[in-house]
Short mmCIF file of C-alpha atoms and ligand atoms in Angstrom, two decimals:
data_model
loop_
_atom_site.label_atom_id
_atom_site.label_comp_id
_atom_site.label_asym_id
_atom_site.label_seq_id
_atom_site.Cartn_x
_atom_site.Cartn_y
_atom_site.Cartn_z
CA MET A 1 18.66 -17.77 -24.69
CA ASN A 2 19.25 -14.28 -23.82
CA PHE A 3 19.34 -11.82 -26.73
CA ILE A 4 22.11 -9.53 -26.91
CA ASN A 5 21.17 -5.59 -25.84
CA ASN A 6 22.85 -3.23 -27.39
CA LYS A 7 20.42 -0.80 -26.73
CA LEU A 8 20.43 0.03 -22.91
CA GLU A 9 21.79 3.06 -21.94
CA THR A 10 20.00 4.68 -19.06
CA ILE A 11 18.21 3.54 -15.93
CA HIS A 12 16.76 6.08 -13.95
CA LEU A 13 15.79 5.37 -10.34
CA ALA A 14 12.51 7.34 -9.39
CA SER A 15 12.92 9.02 -6.24
CA PRO A 16 10.89 9.06 -3.72
CA GLN A 17 10.65 5.34 -3.61
CA GLY A 18 10.16 2.35 -1.14
CA PHE A 19 9.70 2.74 2.38
CA CYS A 20 7.11 5.14 3.48
CA ALA A 21 6.68 6.27 7.09
CA GLY A 22 3.90 3.84 8.26
CA VAL A 23 6.03 0.81 6.80
CA ALA A 24 9.11 1.91 8.41
CA SER A 25 7.63 2.15 12.08
CA ALA A 26 5.66 -0.63 11.45
CA ILE A 27 8.71 -2.91 11.04
CA GLU A 28 10.76 -0.88 13.89
CA ILE A 29 7.66 -2.31 15.77
CA VAL A 30 8.17 -5.68 14.94
CA ASP A 31 11.77 -5.76 15.78
CA LEU A 32 11.32 -4.16 19.11
CA ALA A 33 8.52 -6.58 19.85
CA LEU A 34 10.91 -9.69 19.15
CA GLU A 35 13.95 -7.95 21.26
CA LYS A 36 11.62 -7.37 24.11
CA TYR A 37 9.19 -10.51 24.04
CA GLY A 38 10.80 -13.08 22.01
CA THR A 39 9.36 -15.83 20.44
CA PRO A 40 6.33 -17.09 19.94
CA LEU A 41 5.80 -13.72 18.70
CA TYR A 42 2.50 -13.37 16.57
CA VAL A 43 1.47 -10.95 14.01
CA ARG A 44 -1.92 -10.63 12.85
CA HIS A 45 -1.90 -10.50 8.97
CA HIS A 46 1.09 -9.74 7.00
CA ILE A 47 2.66 -6.81 9.07
CA VAL A 48 3.40 -4.77 5.19
CA HIS A 49 2.31 -6.51 2.45
CA ASN A 50 5.88 -7.53 0.97
CA THR A 51 7.27 -11.16 0.45
CA THR A 52 10.96 -10.03 1.27
CA VAL A 53 9.77 -8.49 4.11
CA ILE A 54 7.25 -11.39 5.90
CA LYS A 55 10.05 -13.99 4.97
CA ASP A 56 12.56 -12.04 6.87
CA PHE A 57 10.86 -11.74 9.85
CA GLU A 58 9.46 -15.34 9.09
CA ASN A 59 13.19 -16.55 9.72
CA LYS A 60 13.44 -14.14 12.97
CA GLY A 61 10.58 -16.68 14.27
CA VAL A 62 7.44 -14.65 13.32
CA THR A 63 4.48 -16.06 13.24
CA PHE A 64 2.10 -14.79 11.01
CA ILE A 65 -1.71 -15.44 11.61
CA GLU A 66 -5.03 -14.18 10.27
CA GLN A 67 -7.51 -15.05 13.12
CA LEU A 68 -6.53 -14.21 16.73
CA ASN A 69 -8.48 -17.68 17.13
CA GLU A 70 -5.02 -19.24 15.69
CA VAL A 71 -3.22 -18.21 18.91
CA PRO A 72 -3.40 -19.17 22.68
CA PRO A 73 -4.46 -16.79 25.77
CA ASN A 74 -1.81 -14.57 27.01
CA SER A 75 0.28 -14.24 23.60
CA VAL A 76 1.73 -11.12 22.51
CA VAL A 77 0.54 -9.97 18.85
CA VAL A 78 1.34 -7.36 16.55
CA PHE A 79 -1.41 -5.89 14.23
CA SER A 80 -0.74 -4.88 10.89
CA ALA A 81 0.02 -1.19 9.27
CA HIS A 82 -3.35 -1.84 7.25
CA GLY A 83 -5.83 -1.40 10.36
CA THR A 84 -7.93 -4.11 12.03
CA PRO A 85 -11.04 -3.65 12.75
CA PRO A 86 -12.69 -2.87 16.67
CA ASP A 87 -13.96 -6.48 17.02
CA GLU A 88 -10.33 -7.91 17.07
CA TYR A 89 -9.60 -5.47 19.64
CA LYS A 90 -12.16 -6.88 21.75
CA LEU A 91 -11.82 -10.29 21.26
CA ALA A 92 -8.10 -9.67 22.32
CA LYS A 93 -8.82 -8.29 25.32
CA GLU A 94 -11.39 -10.79 26.41
CA ARG A 95 -8.46 -13.79 25.73
CA ASP A 96 -5.90 -11.77 27.59
CA ILE A 97 -4.18 -11.11 24.39
CA LYS A 98 -1.74 -8.40 24.48
CA ILE A 99 -1.96 -6.15 21.62
CA ILE A 100 1.07 -4.07 19.82
CA ASP A 101 -0.71 -1.43 17.53
CA ALA A 102 1.35 -1.21 14.55
CA THR A 103 -1.57 0.61 12.54
CA CYS A 104 -0.16 3.79 10.23
CA PRO A 105 -1.24 6.45 12.15
CA LEU A 106 -2.70 7.43 8.37
CA VAL A 107 -5.06 4.97 8.51
CA THR A 108 -6.23 5.31 12.23
CA LYS A 109 -7.22 8.82 11.09
CA ILE A 110 -9.43 7.50 8.71
CA HIS A 111 -10.69 4.90 11.38
CA ARG A 112 -11.61 8.32 13.11
CA GLU A 113 -13.50 9.95 10.36
CA ALA A 114 -15.24 6.71 9.83
CA VAL A 115 -16.31 6.84 13.58
CA ARG A 116 -17.10 10.04 13.59
CA PHE A 117 -19.59 9.65 10.46
CA SER A 118 -21.64 6.80 11.80
CA LYS A 119 -22.19 8.83 14.72
CA LYS A 120 -23.91 11.44 12.42
CA ASN A 121 -25.69 8.89 11.05
CA VAL A 122 -24.07 9.94 7.71
CA GLN A 123 -24.44 6.76 4.77
CA THR A 124 -20.63 6.34 4.18
CA VAL A 125 -19.34 5.59 0.72
CA LEU A 126 -16.14 4.08 1.33
CA ILE A 127 -13.64 4.28 -1.76
CA GLY A 128 -10.92 1.10 -2.32
CA HIS A 129 -10.38 -2.41 -3.11
CA ASN A 130 -13.05 -4.70 -1.62
CA GLY A 131 -11.31 -7.48 0.47
CA HIS A 132 -7.89 -5.76 0.80
CA GLN A 133 -6.99 -5.75 4.56
CA GLU A 134 -7.31 -1.89 4.77
CA MET A 135 -10.46 -2.08 3.19
CA ILE A 136 -11.64 -4.60 5.84
CA GLY A 137 -10.37 -2.83 9.01
CA THR A 138 -12.12 0.48 7.97
CA SER A 139 -15.10 -1.07 7.57
CA GLY A 140 -15.67 -2.19 10.55
CA TYR A 141 -15.19 1.01 12.33
CA VAL A 142 -18.60 2.01 10.17
CA ASN A 143 -21.92 1.15 11.21
CA ALA A 144 -22.92 -1.56 8.81
CA ASP A 145 -26.13 -0.42 7.67
CA LEU A 146 -24.38 3.14 6.64
CA LEU A 147 -21.78 1.56 4.76
CA TYR A 148 -21.26 1.37 1.11
CA ILE A 149 -17.93 0.27 -0.70
CA VAL A 150 -17.10 1.83 -4.40
CA GLU A 151 -14.68 0.59 -6.15
CA ASN A 152 -15.07 2.01 -9.35
CA GLU A 153 -17.18 4.82 -11.69
CA SER A 154 -19.87 2.10 -12.28
CA ASP A 155 -20.57 1.37 -9.11
CA VAL A 156 -20.99 4.77 -8.28
CA GLU A 157 -23.94 4.74 -10.73
CA LYS A 158 -25.59 1.51 -8.90
CA LEU A 159 -25.73 3.32 -5.57
CA ASN A 160 -29.18 4.34 -4.37
CA LEU A 161 -28.46 6.56 -1.14
CA ASN A 162 -30.77 8.43 0.54
CA PRO A 163 -30.87 12.10 -0.24
CA ASP A 164 -32.25 13.45 2.51
CA GLN A 165 -29.87 11.65 4.97
CA PRO A 166 -26.41 12.93 5.24
CA ILE A 167 -23.78 11.59 2.66
CA GLY A 168 -19.98 10.94 3.26
CA PHE A 169 -17.23 9.54 1.39
CA LEU A 170 -13.72 8.13 2.80
CA THR A 171 -11.25 6.28 0.63
CA GLN A 172 -8.48 3.80 1.08
CA THR A 173 -4.83 5.47 1.51
CA THR A 174 -3.06 3.74 -1.38
CA LEU A 175 -5.36 4.13 -4.34
CA SER A 176 -4.58 5.44 -8.08
CA VAL A 177 -4.97 9.62 -7.27
CA ASP A 178 -6.57 9.85 -10.75
CA ASP A 179 -8.82 7.18 -10.54
CA THR A 180 -9.97 8.44 -7.24
CA LYS A 181 -10.47 12.02 -8.52
CA ASN A 182 -13.06 10.30 -11.54
CA ILE A 183 -14.72 8.52 -8.67
CA ILE A 184 -14.97 11.23 -6.39
CA LYS A 185 -16.12 13.54 -9.33
CA LYS A 186 -18.91 11.03 -10.04
CA LEU A 187 -19.91 10.91 -6.58
CA LYS A 188 -20.36 15.16 -5.72
CA GLU A 189 -22.64 14.88 -9.30
CA ARG A 190 -24.77 12.37 -8.25
CA TYR A 191 -24.98 13.78 -4.79
CA PRO A 192 -23.83 17.40 -4.33
CA THR A 193 -24.09 17.88 -0.93
CA ILE A 194 -21.43 14.92 -0.14
CA SER A 195 -19.23 15.16 2.69
CA ALA A 196 -15.73 15.14 1.90
CA PRO A 197 -12.84 14.20 4.55
CA PRO A 198 -11.15 17.27 6.11
CA LYS A 199 -7.66 16.13 4.38
CA ALA A 200 -7.14 13.46 1.60
CA ASP A 201 -7.21 10.07 2.50
CA ILE A 202 -4.83 8.87 -0.30
CA CYS A 203 -1.54 9.17 1.97
CA TYR A 204 1.35 11.35 1.06
CA ALA A 205 3.32 8.38 0.35
CA THR A 206 1.25 6.89 -2.18
CA THR A 207 0.85 10.36 -3.96
CA ASN A 208 4.68 11.24 -4.01
CA ARG A 209 5.37 7.70 -5.69
CA GLN A 210 2.94 7.85 -8.29
CA GLU A 211 3.81 11.47 -9.13
CA ALA A 212 7.19 10.59 -9.24
CA VAL A 213 6.26 7.67 -11.52
CA LYS A 214 4.59 10.13 -14.28
CA ASP A 215 7.89 12.23 -14.33
CA LEU A 216 9.87 8.94 -14.78
CA VAL A 217 8.09 7.81 -17.83
CA LYS A 218 8.77 10.99 -19.09
CA ASN A 219 12.21 9.34 -19.78
CA CYS A 220 11.81 5.92 -19.97
CA ASP A 221 10.54 3.64 -22.71
CA ILE A 222 9.88 0.78 -20.16
CA ILE A 223 8.92 0.72 -16.19
CA ILE A 224 9.97 -2.13 -13.80
CA VAL A 225 8.03 -1.61 -10.34
CA CYS A 226 9.42 -3.63 -7.50
CA GLY A 227 6.43 -4.83 -5.44
CA SER A 228 4.68 -7.79 -4.19
CA ARG A 229 1.57 -8.75 -6.13
CA GLU A 230 -0.77 -8.29 -3.19
CA SER A 231 0.64 -4.39 -2.68
CA SER A 232 -2.19 -1.85 -3.35
CA ASN A 233 0.31 0.76 -3.94
CA SER A 234 2.66 -0.97 -5.75
CA ASN A 235 0.21 -2.20 -8.27
CA ARG A 236 -1.25 1.20 -8.83
CA LEU A 237 2.91 2.57 -9.48
CA LYS A 238 2.50 0.01 -12.12
CA GLU A 239 -0.71 1.14 -13.94
CA THR A 240 0.42 4.84 -13.29
CA ALA A 241 3.12 4.16 -15.87
CA LYS A 242 0.95 2.22 -17.88
CA LEU A 243 -1.74 4.89 -18.04
CA LYS A 244 0.78 7.15 -19.69
CA GLY A 245 1.18 4.74 -22.09
CA VAL A 246 4.81 3.04 -21.10
CA GLU A 247 5.33 -0.83 -20.94
CA SER A 248 5.81 -1.75 -17.24
CA TYR A 249 5.87 -4.69 -15.15
CA ILE A 250 5.79 -5.53 -11.46
CA ILE A 251 8.28 -7.41 -9.71
CA ASP A 252 8.39 -9.02 -6.43
CA THR A 253 12.28 -10.21 -6.67
CA VAL A 254 14.90 -10.04 -9.07
CA ASP A 255 14.15 -13.92 -9.59
CA GLU A 256 11.12 -12.57 -11.90
CA LEU A 257 13.10 -10.54 -14.01
CA ASP A 258 12.25 -11.57 -17.58
CA ILE A 259 15.92 -9.61 -19.74
CA ASN A 260 13.77 -10.16 -22.76
CA TRP A 261 11.42 -7.18 -21.50
CA LEU A 262 14.20 -4.94 -22.29
CA LYS A 263 14.89 -6.01 -26.24
CA ASP A 264 15.31 -2.48 -28.25
CA LYS A 265 14.72 0.04 -24.73
CA LYS A 266 17.30 2.11 -24.30
CA SER A 267 16.13 3.76 -20.99
CA LEU A 268 14.20 1.51 -18.03
CA GLY A 269 12.84 3.27 -15.12
CA ILE A 270 12.49 1.68 -11.90
CA THR A 271 10.47 2.29 -8.71
CA SER A 272 9.34 0.59 -5.67
CA GLY A 273 6.30 0.50 -3.84
CA ALA A 274 5.97 1.53 -0.12
CA SER A 275 6.42 -1.50 1.43
CA VAL A 276 9.48 -2.27 -0.50
CA PRO A 277 13.01 -2.91 1.40
CA LYS A 278 15.91 -1.06 -0.48
CA LYS A 279 17.81 -4.44 -0.99
CA VAL A 280 15.22 -5.79 -3.48
CA VAL A 281 16.19 -2.58 -5.86
CA ASP A 282 19.28 -2.90 -5.37
CA ASN A 283 19.44 -6.62 -6.47
CA LEU A 284 17.67 -5.65 -9.44
CA LEU A 285 20.33 -3.05 -10.37
CA ALA A 286 23.00 -5.72 -9.29
CA LYS A 287 21.78 -7.84 -11.90
CA LEU A 288 21.03 -5.19 -14.87
CA THR A 289 24.23 -3.97 -14.55
CA SER A 290 26.13 -7.43 -14.60
CA VAL A 291 24.07 -7.94 -17.84
CA PHE A 292 25.02 -4.09 -19.07
CA PRO A 293 27.75 -3.06 -17.74
CA ASN A 294 27.91 0.12 -20.06
CA VAL A 295 24.71 1.51 -18.50
CA GLN A 296 24.91 4.84 -17.34
CA ILE A 297 22.59 4.96 -13.43
CA HIS A 298 20.90 8.44 -13.07
CA TYR A 299 19.58 8.93 -9.15
CA LEU A 300 16.37 11.08 -9.41
CA ASN A 301 16.41 13.40 -6.37
CA ASN A 302 13.04 14.36 -4.49
CA ALA A 303 13.65 12.36 -1.44
CA GLU A 304 10.72 12.67 1.80
CA HIS A 305 12.59 14.49 4.54
CA GLY A 306 11.72 14.45 7.89
CA ILE A 307 8.82 11.98 7.85
CA LYS A 308 8.75 10.01 10.68
CA PHE A 309 6.01 8.35 12.42
CA PRO A 310 6.20 7.63 16.85
CA ILE A 311 6.42 4.29 17.92
CA PRO A 312 3.96 3.12 20.11
CA ASN A 313 4.80 1.65 23.64
CA ILE A 314 6.06 -1.91 23.01
S1 LIG B 401 1.46 4.00 1.95
FE1 LIG B 401 0.79 4.99 3.38
S2 LIG B 401 -0.97 4.57 4.70
FE2 LIG B 401 0.20 3.09 4.13
S3 LIG B 401 1.46 2.83 5.86
FE3 LIG B 401 2.28 4.04 4.20
S4 LIG B 401 2.16 6.11 4.97
FE4 LIG B 401 0.83 4.51 6.09
#
């Protein structure tokens, strides 16, 4: 049975939150491809890491696959926003598969840096979560003999790079800004000549959403992040709040909300990851306002304006 909470007074909504430009264009690309080619339409890997988005597309007839050999020749396949290794483009060509590329341009930029490093024989330290789709994609652009994956500071200690050969680092786009700063500091201590990418690889959307959570925690005694378990940037939002000492939870949809978390809490902060549709947060708010009809909702206002990525030819 639920408790009666007379204390929850306010809900603060982080800003910015929700869709980034890369996710918005990836979703638009799949919709346009559906309009033009109809079904079957295949998408290699989940187009973005959010179960609501994936279910909506499955309901429209999209088939998600992991390997190109799962589709017949001459099919149309959309490559996900996280980026795809070069071998898959080659394989698609060999099998007469039409590719529609929804890779976020900010991920493509890192692929180009990776290729540039490998052409110059640079030992490339790739900072990120091993096994994440973006890391799999980016790793494919680095010469395998030059690739070193680092997830945390202790991995830096284990590195054994040749100091007489050039060294550089790249990062996944959706990491914790603070953790990554510490990893890079350690790398620079061990390898002072290490080259940094020309512009930070952690993307604007990740950075802005983590900053927004840091603002949010100042006024809240609990944070709920809307985001799927597999979403790197959403998980980092939860961690950011926790590191600031504030109790925090991640929920995929409103069904995962446990009202007991709000017992004795006065002020709740809500944010959402870069791949989360607005309706997920709206459903959460609807539930909360039905349970706490007198709660005040505050909308913070630091929206990102004018960031839109071009849509490729479909
Ligand atoms: S989180 Fe950043 S890198 Fe990833 S899709 Fe969005 S804008 Fe692109």
